[in-house]
mmCIF file of C-alpha atoms in Angstrom:
data_model
loop_
_atom_site.group_PDB
_atom_site.id
_atom_site.type_symbol
_atom_site.label_atom_id
_atom_site.label_comp_id
_atom_site.label_asym_id
_atom_site.label_seq_id
_atom_site.Cartn_x
_atom_site.Cartn_y
_atom_site.Cartn_z
ATOM 1 C CA MET A 1 1.893 -13.530 -32.951
ATOM 2 C CA LYS A 2 3.549 -13.840 -36.602
ATOM 3 C CA ARG A 3 2.070 -17.241 -39.001
ATOM 4 C CA ARG A 4 6.165 -18.611 -38.753
ATOM 5 C CA HIS A 5 6.718 -18.797 -35.333
ATOM 6 C CA PHE A 6 3.204 -20.083 -34.398
ATOM 7 C CA LEU A 7 3.910 -22.473 -37.056
ATOM 8 C CA GLN A 8 7.327 -22.916 -35.242
ATOM 9 C CA LEU A 9 5.722 -22.982 -32.606
ATOM 10 C CA SER A 10 3.082 -26.354 -34.409
ATOM 11 C CA THR A 11 6.105 -28.307 -34.756
ATOM 12 C CA VAL A 12 7.744 -28.091 -30.913
ATOM 13 C CA ALA A 13 4.427 -28.933 -30.004
ATOM 14 C CA ALA A 14 3.678 -32.594 -31.908
ATOM 15 C CA THR A 15 7.367 -33.238 -31.058
ATOM 16 C CA THR A 16 6.598 -33.608 -27.065
ATOM 17 C CA GLY A 17 2.528 -33.307 -26.878
ATOM 18 C CA ILE A 18 -0.502 -31.587 -28.866
ATOM 19 C CA ALA A 19 -1.139 -30.021 -25.152
ATOM 20 C CA SER A 20 2.268 -28.155 -24.491
ATOM 21 C CA LEU A 21 1.282 -25.748 -27.077
ATOM 22 C CA PRO A 22 -1.299 -23.586 -24.779
ATOM 23 C CA SER A 23 1.756 -23.252 -22.281
ATOM 24 C CA LEU A 24 4.579 -22.770 -25.562
ATOM 25 C CA VAL A 25 2.397 -19.595 -26.818
ATOM 26 C CA HIS A 26 1.402 -18.057 -23.567
ATOM 27 C CA ALA A 27 5.426 -18.633 -22.951
ATOM 28 C CA ALA A 28 5.864 -16.495 -25.793
ATOM 29 C CA SER A 29 3.220 -13.819 -25.454
ATOM 30 C CA ALA A 30 5.646 -11.243 -23.962
ATOM 31 C CA LEU A 31 3.549 -8.722 -21.051
ATOM 32 C CA LYS A 32 2.198 -5.670 -22.799
ATOM 33 C CA GLU A 33 1.820 -4.103 -20.277
ATOM 34 C CA LEU A 34 2.364 -4.033 -16.145
ATOM 35 C CA ARG A 35 0.196 -0.879 -14.655
ATOM 36 C CA LEU A 36 1.505 -0.711 -11.256
ATOM 37 C CA ASP A 37 0.802 2.359 -8.813
ATOM 38 C CA TYR A 38 3.189 4.728 -6.642
ATOM 39 C CA ALA A 39 2.789 7.082 -3.719
ATOM 40 C CA TYR A 40 3.450 9.183 -1.319
ATOM 41 C CA TYR A 41 3.250 7.094 1.726
ATOM 42 C CA SER A 42 5.656 3.901 0.388
ATOM 43 C CA PRO A 43 9.128 6.161 -0.176
ATOM 44 C CA THR A 44 10.255 2.730 -2.241
ATOM 45 C CA SER A 45 7.607 3.152 -4.618
ATOM 46 C CA LEU A 46 8.817 7.188 -5.479
ATOM 47 C CA VAL A 47 12.783 5.214 -5.767
ATOM 48 C CA LEU A 48 11.532 2.743 -8.012
ATOM 49 C CA ARG A 49 10.180 5.282 -10.456
ATOM 50 C CA ARG A 50 12.869 7.580 -10.188
ATOM 51 C CA PHE A 51 15.269 5.356 -11.227
ATOM 52 C CA GLY A 52 13.241 4.133 -13.616
ATOM 53 C CA TRP A 53 14.906 0.274 -12.638
ATOM 54 C CA LEU A 54 11.209 -1.458 -13.993
ATOM 55 C CA GLU A 55 11.768 0.360 -17.470
ATOM 56 C CA GLU A 56 15.238 -1.118 -17.559
ATOM 57 C CA GLU A 57 13.882 -4.891 -16.401
ATOM 58 C CA PHE A 58 11.409 -4.408 -19.355
ATOM 59 C CA LYS A 59 12.592 -2.827 -21.742
ATOM 60 C CA THR A 60 13.844 -5.592 -23.834
ATOM 61 C CA ASP A 61 10.035 -7.435 -23.305
ATOM 62 C CA GLY A 62 8.502 -4.665 -24.785
ATOM 63 C CA THR A 63 6.198 -3.879 -21.838
ATOM 64 C CA ASN A 64 5.416 -0.801 -21.118
ATOM 65 C CA ILE A 65 5.029 0.561 -17.577
ATOM 66 C CA LYS A 66 2.091 2.498 -16.741
ATOM 67 C CA TRP A 67 2.794 4.231 -13.095
ATOM 68 C CA VAL A 68 -0.733 5.485 -11.407
ATOM 69 C CA LEU A 69 -0.751 7.406 -8.686
ATOM 70 C CA SER A 70 -2.660 6.095 -5.313
ATOM 71 C CA ALA A 71 -3.556 9.072 -3.545
ATOM 72 C CA GLY A 72 -4.776 6.274 -0.149
ATOM 73 C CA SER A 73 -5.571 2.976 0.258
ATOM 74 C CA ASN A 74 -9.352 3.417 -0.843
ATOM 75 C CA ARG A 75 -8.018 4.925 -4.834
ATOM 76 C CA ALA A 76 -4.956 1.397 -4.672
ATOM 77 C CA LEU A 77 -7.833 -0.922 -4.203
ATOM 78 C CA GLU A 78 -10.433 0.483 -6.048
ATOM 79 C CA TYR A 79 -7.454 0.793 -8.971
ATOM 80 C CA LEU A 80 -6.841 -3.007 -8.131
ATOM 81 C CA ASN A 81 -10.870 -4.319 -7.967
ATOM 82 C CA ALA A 82 -11.505 -2.391 -11.312
ATOM 83 C CA ASN A 83 -8.456 -3.902 -13.217
ATOM 84 C CA SER A 84 -7.140 -0.434 -13.736
ATOM 85 C CA LEU A 85 -3.813 -1.936 -12.205
ATOM 86 C CA ASP A 86 -1.927 -4.917 -12.042
ATOM 87 C CA ILE A 87 0.152 -4.236 -8.880
ATOM 88 C CA GLY A 88 -0.838 -1.746 -6.145
ATOM 89 C CA SER A 89 -0.229 -0.016 -2.878
ATOM 90 C CA THR A 90 -1.664 0.054 0.452
ATOM 91 C CA ALA A 91 -2.183 -0.602 4.566
ATOM 92 C CA GLY A 92 -2.433 -4.335 5.818
ATOM 93 C CA LEU A 93 -6.068 -3.877 7.260
ATOM 94 C CA ALA A 94 -6.937 -2.015 4.394
ATOM 95 C CA ALA A 95 -5.678 -4.795 2.376
ATOM 96 C CA LEU A 96 -7.773 -7.431 4.385
ATOM 97 C CA LEU A 97 -10.914 -5.385 4.325
ATOM 98 C CA ALA A 98 -11.152 -5.204 0.353
ATOM 99 C CA LYS A 99 -10.595 -8.947 0.357
ATOM 100 C CA ALA A 100 -13.171 -9.877 2.663
ATOM 101 C CA ASN A 101 -15.702 -7.854 0.454
ATOM 102 C CA GLY A 102 -15.139 -9.747 -2.637
ATOM 103 C CA ASN A 103 -11.404 -7.622 -4.244
ATOM 104 C CA PRO A 104 -9.174 -10.079 -5.717
ATOM 105 C CA ILE A 105 -6.257 -9.479 -4.217
ATOM 106 C CA LYS A 106 -2.764 -11.470 -2.834
ATOM 107 C CA THR A 107 0.080 -9.549 -0.835
ATOM 108 C CA PRO A 108 2.996 -10.919 -1.694
ATOM 109 C CA TYR A 109 5.615 -8.436 -0.427
ATOM 110 C CA ILE A 110 6.202 -5.556 1.714
ATOM 111 C CA PHE A 111 7.045 -2.247 0.908
ATOM 112 C CA SER A 112 7.472 -0.139 4.831
ATOM 113 C CA ARG A 113 6.163 -0.751 8.377
ATOM 114 C CA PRO A 114 5.552 2.508 8.997
ATOM 115 C CA GLU A 115 3.925 4.713 12.421
ATOM 116 C CA TRP A 116 2.030 6.067 9.010
ATOM 117 C CA THR A 117 -1.019 7.819 10.482
ATOM 118 C CA ALA A 118 -1.705 9.017 13.446
ATOM 119 C CA LEU A 119 -4.607 11.029 15.305
ATOM 120 C CA VAL A 120 -4.882 14.665 14.733
ATOM 121 C CA VAL A 121 -5.437 18.290 16.407
ATOM 122 C CA ARG A 122 -4.080 22.110 15.628
ATOM 123 C CA LYS A 123 -2.135 23.175 17.823
ATOM 124 C CA ASP A 124 -4.632 25.784 20.227
ATOM 125 C CA THR A 125 -7.936 23.545 20.426
ATOM 126 C CA ALA A 126 -8.539 22.325 23.768
ATOM 127 C CA ILE A 127 -8.364 18.900 22.588
ATOM 128 C CA HIS A 128 -6.056 16.791 24.716
ATOM 129 C CA THR A 129 -7.006 13.663 25.211
ATOM 130 C CA LEU A 130 -9.733 10.507 22.537
ATOM 131 C CA ALA A 131 -11.835 11.160 24.730
ATOM 132 C CA ASP A 132 -12.809 14.612 24.174
ATOM 133 C CA LEU A 133 -13.614 13.800 20.963
ATOM 134 C CA LYS A 134 -16.536 12.536 21.486
ATOM 135 C CA GLY A 135 -19.486 15.033 19.155
ATOM 136 C CA LYS A 136 -16.419 15.926 17.616
ATOM 137 C CA LYS A 137 -15.897 15.901 13.360
ATOM 138 C CA VAL A 138 -13.363 13.886 13.324
ATOM 139 C CA ALA A 139 -12.329 13.496 9.274
ATOM 140 C CA ALA A 140 -10.414 10.133 7.941
ATOM 141 C CA THR A 141 -10.597 9.044 3.907
ATOM 142 C CA LYS A 142 -13.167 5.198 4.229
ATOM 143 C CA GLY A 143 -11.365 2.450 3.202
ATOM 144 C CA THR A 144 -7.650 3.040 5.074
ATOM 145 C CA ASP A 145 -5.425 2.686 7.580
ATOM 146 C CA PRO A 146 -5.755 6.072 9.066
ATOM 147 C CA TYR A 147 -9.721 5.734 9.370
ATOM 148 C CA LEU A 148 -9.486 1.822 10.500
ATOM 149 C CA PHE A 149 -6.811 3.416 12.640
ATOM 150 C CA LEU A 150 -9.353 5.686 14.409
ATOM 151 C CA LEU A 151 -11.933 3.488 14.848
ATOM 152 C CA ARG A 152 -9.703 1.190 16.938
ATOM 153 C CA ALA A 153 -7.991 3.678 18.714
ATOM 154 C CA LEU A 154 -12.045 5.525 19.549
ATOM 155 C CA LYS A 155 -12.847 1.724 21.037
ATOM 156 C CA THR A 156 -9.596 1.855 23.657
ATOM 157 C CA ALA A 157 -11.621 4.631 25.078
ATOM 158 C CA GLY A 158 -14.531 3.186 25.183
ATOM 159 C CA LEU A 159 -15.980 4.610 21.609
ATOM 160 C CA LYS A 160 -17.822 4.182 18.753
ATOM 161 C CA ARG A 161 -17.803 5.485 15.313
ATOM 162 C CA SER A 162 -20.959 6.703 16.206
ATOM 163 C CA ASP A 163 -20.341 8.460 19.337
ATOM 164 C CA ILE A 164 -17.862 11.718 16.459
ATOM 165 C CA GLU A 165 -19.590 12.750 13.675
ATOM 166 C CA HIS A 166 -17.441 11.165 10.675
ATOM 167 C CA VAL A 167 -16.863 13.522 7.419
ATOM 168 C CA SER A 168 -15.514 11.398 4.844
ATOM 169 C CA LEU A 169 -12.073 13.302 3.136
ATOM 170 C CA GLN A 170 -8.903 12.528 1.006
ATOM 171 C CA HIS A 171 -5.682 12.689 3.264
ATOM 172 C CA ALA A 172 -4.668 16.269 1.976
ATOM 173 C CA ASP A 173 -7.970 17.892 2.182
ATOM 174 C CA GLY A 174 -8.824 16.702 5.592
ATOM 175 C CA ARG A 175 -5.485 18.055 6.524
ATOM 176 C CA ALA A 176 -6.422 20.805 5.008
ATOM 177 C CA ALA A 177 -10.109 21.028 6.792
ATOM 178 C CA LEU A 178 -8.624 20.763 10.159
ATOM 179 C CA GLU A 179 -5.510 23.065 9.928
ATOM 180 C CA GLN A 180 -9.177 25.464 8.640
ATOM 181 C CA GLY A 181 -10.665 24.762 11.194
ATOM 182 C CA LYS A 182 -13.986 23.166 9.544
ATOM 183 C CA VAL A 183 -13.468 20.071 11.036
ATOM 184 C CA ASP A 184 -12.214 19.165 15.499
ATOM 185 C CA ALA A 185 -9.686 16.727 14.663
ATOM 186 C CA TRP A 186 -8.207 14.516 11.926
ATOM 187 C CA ALA A 187 -7.116 10.859 10.972
ATOM 188 C CA GLY A 188 -3.424 11.543 9.519
ATOM 189 C CA LEU A 189 -1.492 10.034 7.011
ATOM 190 C CA ASP A 190 2.408 10.755 5.865
ATOM 191 C CA PRO A 191 4.062 12.811 4.272
ATOM 192 C CA HIS A 192 0.519 15.089 4.685
ATOM 193 C CA MET A 193 0.808 14.628 9.159
ATOM 194 C CA ALA A 194 4.148 15.583 9.117
ATOM 195 C CA ALA A 195 3.280 18.660 7.546
ATOM 196 C CA SER A 196 1.742 19.436 9.966
ATOM 197 C CA GLU A 197 3.099 18.614 12.707
ATOM 198 C CA LEU A 198 5.664 20.492 10.965
ATOM 199 C CA GLU A 199 4.728 24.376 9.300
ATOM 200 C CA ALA A 200 0.805 24.126 10.948
ATOM 201 C CA ASN A 201 2.295 23.275 14.622
ATOM 202 C CA SER A 202 -0.218 20.338 14.608
ATOM 203 C CA ARG A 203 -0.688 18.087 17.537
ATOM 204 C CA LEU A 204 -0.498 14.349 17.542
ATOM 205 C CA ILE A 205 -3.495 13.457 20.778
ATOM 206 C CA TYR A 206 -3.494 9.805 20.021
ATOM 207 C CA ARG A 207 -0.621 7.378 18.233
ATOM 208 C CA ASN A 208 0.063 3.590 18.160
ATOM 209 C CA VAL A 209 2.573 2.330 16.059
ATOM 210 C CA ALA A 210 0.863 -1.172 16.847
ATOM 211 C CA PHE A 211 -2.368 0.199 15.019
ATOM 212 C CA ASN A 212 -0.447 1.416 11.931
ATOM 213 C CA THR A 213 -0.386 -1.952 10.224
ATOM 214 C CA TYR A 214 2.226 -2.552 7.798
ATOM 215 C CA GLY A 215 2.515 -0.905 4.276
ATOM 216 C CA PHE A 216 1.260 -4.610 2.029
ATOM 217 C CA LEU A 217 2.016 -4.241 -1.323
ATOM 218 C CA ASN A 218 -1.037 -6.197 -3.423
ATOM 219 C CA VAL A 219 -1.100 -8.435 -6.910
ATOM 220 C CA ARG A 220 -4.614 -9.491 -8.287
ATOM 221 C CA GLU A 221 -5.127 -12.854 -7.831
ATOM 222 C CA GLU A 222 -5.003 -13.488 -11.792
ATOM 223 C CA PHE A 223 -2.362 -11.512 -12.627
ATOM 224 C CA LEU A 224 -0.433 -13.256 -10.118
ATOM 225 C CA ASN A 225 -1.425 -16.166 -11.685
ATOM 226 C CA ASN A 226 -0.546 -15.314 -14.928
ATOM 227 C CA HIS A 227 2.286 -13.149 -14.812
ATOM 228 C CA GLY A 228 4.320 -15.265 -12.166
ATOM 229 C CA PRO A 229 7.590 -14.840 -13.210
ATOM 230 C CA GLU A 230 7.049 -11.268 -14.473
ATOM 231 C CA VAL A 231 5.893 -10.448 -11.163
ATOM 232 C CA SER A 232 8.941 -11.823 -9.302
ATOM 233 C CA ARG A 233 10.570 -9.424 -11.104
ATOM 234 C CA VAL A 234 9.064 -6.626 -10.129
ATOM 235 C CA LEU A 235 9.914 -7.450 -6.689
ATOM 236 C CA ARG A 236 12.976 -8.377 -7.101
ATOM 237 C CA ALA A 237 13.089 -4.276 -8.720
ATOM 238 C CA TYR A 238 11.299 -3.015 -4.826
ATOM 239 C CA GLU A 239 14.022 -5.265 -3.112
ATOM 240 C CA LYS A 240 16.817 -3.345 -5.661
ATOM 241 C CA ALA A 241 14.936 0.362 -4.416
ATOM 242 C CA ARG A 242 14.301 -0.314 -0.647
ATOM 243 C CA ALA A 243 17.980 -1.769 -0.216
ATOM 244 C CA TRP A 244 19.361 1.635 -1.686
ATOM 245 C CA ILE A 245 17.102 3.881 0.809
ATOM 246 C CA ARG A 246 18.403 2.255 3.216
ATOM 247 C CA SER A 247 21.991 2.720 2.342
ATOM 248 C CA ASN A 248 20.474 6.700 0.868
ATOM 249 C CA PRO A 249 17.677 7.456 3.315
ATOM 250 C CA THR A 250 18.664 11.070 2.203
ATOM 251 C CA GLU A 251 18.721 10.390 -0.507
ATOM 252 C CA ALA A 252 15.017 9.507 -0.733
ATOM 253 C CA ALA A 253 13.424 11.704 1.609
ATOM 254 C CA LYS A 254 14.346 14.269 -1.137
ATOM 255 C CA ILE A 255 13.280 12.243 -3.409
ATOM 256 C CA LEU A 256 10.051 12.581 -1.909
ATOM 257 C CA SER A 257 9.988 15.766 -0.772
ATOM 258 C CA GLU A 258 10.554 16.288 -4.437
ATOM 259 C CA GLU A 259 7.897 13.892 -5.824
ATOM 260 C CA ALA A 260 5.332 14.778 -2.741
ATOM 261 C CA LYS A 261 6.331 18.482 -2.444
ATOM 262 C CA VAL A 262 6.438 18.885 0.728
ATOM 263 C CA SER A 263 9.482 20.604 2.400
ATOM 264 C CA LEU A 264 12.780 18.144 2.963
ATOM 265 C CA PRO A 265 12.299 18.180 7.085
ATOM 266 C CA VAL A 266 8.430 16.540 6.525
ATOM 267 C CA ALA A 267 10.498 14.035 4.038
ATOM 268 C CA LEU A 268 12.787 13.116 5.896
ATOM 269 C CA LEU A 269 10.377 12.805 9.243
ATOM 270 C CA GLN A 270 8.594 9.625 7.606
ATOM 271 C CA ILE A 271 11.217 8.252 6.093
ATOM 272 C CA LYS A 272 13.990 8.951 8.849
ATOM 273 C CA LEU A 273 11.465 8.049 12.274
ATOM 274 C CA ARG A 274 8.503 6.673 10.642
ATOM 275 C CA SER A 275 9.524 3.912 8.517
ATOM 276 C CA ASP A 276 11.001 0.938 8.655
ATOM 277 C CA PHE A 277 12.592 -1.233 6.188
ATOM 278 C CA SER A 278 14.044 -3.874 6.911
ATOM 279 C CA ASN A 279 11.791 -6.424 5.971
ATOM 280 C CA ALA A 280 9.714 -7.167 3.727
ATOM 281 C CA LEU A 281 8.563 -11.044 3.565
ATOM 282 C CA PRO A 282 5.457 -12.223 4.223
ATOM 283 C CA SER A 283 5.199 -13.648 7.589
ATOM 284 C CA ASN A 284 2.999 -15.303 10.616
ATOM 285 C CA GLU A 285 4.141 -11.119 12.271
ATOM 286 C CA HIS A 286 1.823 -9.506 9.049
ATOM 287 C CA ILE A 287 -0.549 -12.590 10.002
ATOM 288 C CA GLN A 288 -0.510 -11.933 13.088
ATOM 289 C CA ALA A 289 -0.784 -9.014 13.213
ATOM 290 C CA LEU A 290 -3.602 -8.629 11.020
ATOM 291 C CA GLN A 291 -5.718 -10.902 13.302
ATOM 292 C CA VAL A 292 -5.505 -9.460 16.120
ATOM 293 C CA ALA A 293 -6.545 -6.230 14.178
ATOM 294 C CA ALA A 294 -9.390 -7.657 12.467
ATOM 295 C CA PRO A 295 -12.469 -8.093 14.556
ATOM 296 C CA ILE A 296 -13.011 -3.624 14.436
ATOM 297 C CA LEU A 297 -14.409 -4.839 10.799
ATOM 298 C CA GLN A 298 -16.732 -7.274 12.238
ATOM 299 C CA ASP A 299 -17.521 -5.029 14.633
ATOM 300 C CA GLU A 300 -18.343 -1.898 13.089
ATOM 301 C CA GLY A 301 -19.931 -3.565 10.404
ATOM 302 C CA LEU A 302 -17.849 -3.495 7.728
ATOM 303 C CA VAL A 303 -17.376 -6.493 6.293
ATOM 304 C CA LYS A 304 -20.433 -9.154 4.793
ATOM 305 C CA PRO A 305 -21.974 -11.042 7.727
ATOM 306 C CA GLY A 306 -19.930 -14.455 8.505
ATOM 307 C CA VAL A 307 -16.774 -13.944 6.443
ATOM 308 C CA ASP A 308 -14.040 -15.510 7.757
ATOM 309 C CA LEU A 309 -11.860 -13.702 8.472
ATOM 310 C CA SER A 310 -9.084 -15.467 9.574
ATOM 311 C CA ARG A 311 -9.717 -17.337 6.586
ATOM 312 C CA THR A 312 -9.199 -14.008 4.687
ATOM 313 C CA ILE A 313 -6.485 -12.843 6.274
ATOM 314 C CA ARG A 314 -4.377 -16.621 5.476
ATOM 315 C CA ASP A 315 -5.984 -16.159 1.812
ATOM 316 C CA LEU A 316 -4.229 -12.966 1.492
ATOM 317 C CA VAL A 317 -0.984 -13.258 3.048
ATOM 318 C CA ASP A 318 1.253 -14.995 0.524
ATOM 319 C CA THR A 319 4.032 -16.154 2.792
ATOM 320 C CA ARG A 320 5.891 -17.367 0.646
ATOM 321 C CA PHE A 321 5.593 -16.334 -3.043
ATOM 322 C CA ALA A 322 8.575 -14.144 -2.204
ATOM 323 C CA GLN A 323 10.930 -16.251 -0.271
ATOM 324 C CA LYS A 324 14.107 -16.887 -2.972
ATOM 325 C CA LEU A 325 13.835 -12.714 -4.224
ATOM 326 C CA ILE A 326 14.349 -11.990 -0.360
ATOM 327 C CA THR A 327 17.405 -12.679 1.464
ATOM 328 C CA VAL A 328 17.785 -9.563 4.248
#
């Protein structure tokens, strides 16, 4: 801060009380850099990045907008935990798992209600049911919705994680391993899953939209506490992108196609048939969805003993921050 500007603030502080000075200095300090992710599983982030609406919003502040690609929820959560991102896109249950294990995040916004994962096999395999997966190699990315989807799906068939051979691969590598015959099944993620369906005739042997947790836009708690107005401006930009996608789904699919380097039919499948952009405000709907899903985290020993998951869910899902920002 320039000396002259500081002296001006000091004069104001003298007339209002010296305790006002820190808040005035803070208010006068513009955010130098805003770090957020974009992800192929979050078309809203792709639209926002493509049109430069955040860059436009923060231009007069002199704030640099830094975009970081998240290949999966696990990557976004790693970046948030390491303070390499301020705002990151993940699945809801993955966010809860991270929060329960000490990642200091909150979720003030829902970027979509997707059916982005299912259990996938090759077209020529003899595997047709969940029971057929016993003893088989199954690829899934740890710390993501597909991995947790796999665990919940196995449980419905009376199987445990130890009943399969889990192969930990990032999403794109899981698709390649499946199609090359290196694994027997894969807990897929769009757009990779849609591409495997349309281009390799892969089959979905288990679908359950209720096991697909919502798209959570997470913010580091410290950043939310210190930069609430800036977060509000980000969410307004997200709202602009969400409204644009709802009015222009085909054009949004074209952006996804170009960014993710998938065919337009693959992108259309993801956006038009497997993504719901109608409800962005975190609410009891999202809290209840996590409460239903949470037991798998304890059953599989994925969280520390003694963690109160109900309390963690309430601490994670911020149902009030965006109320004034979201109208539809």
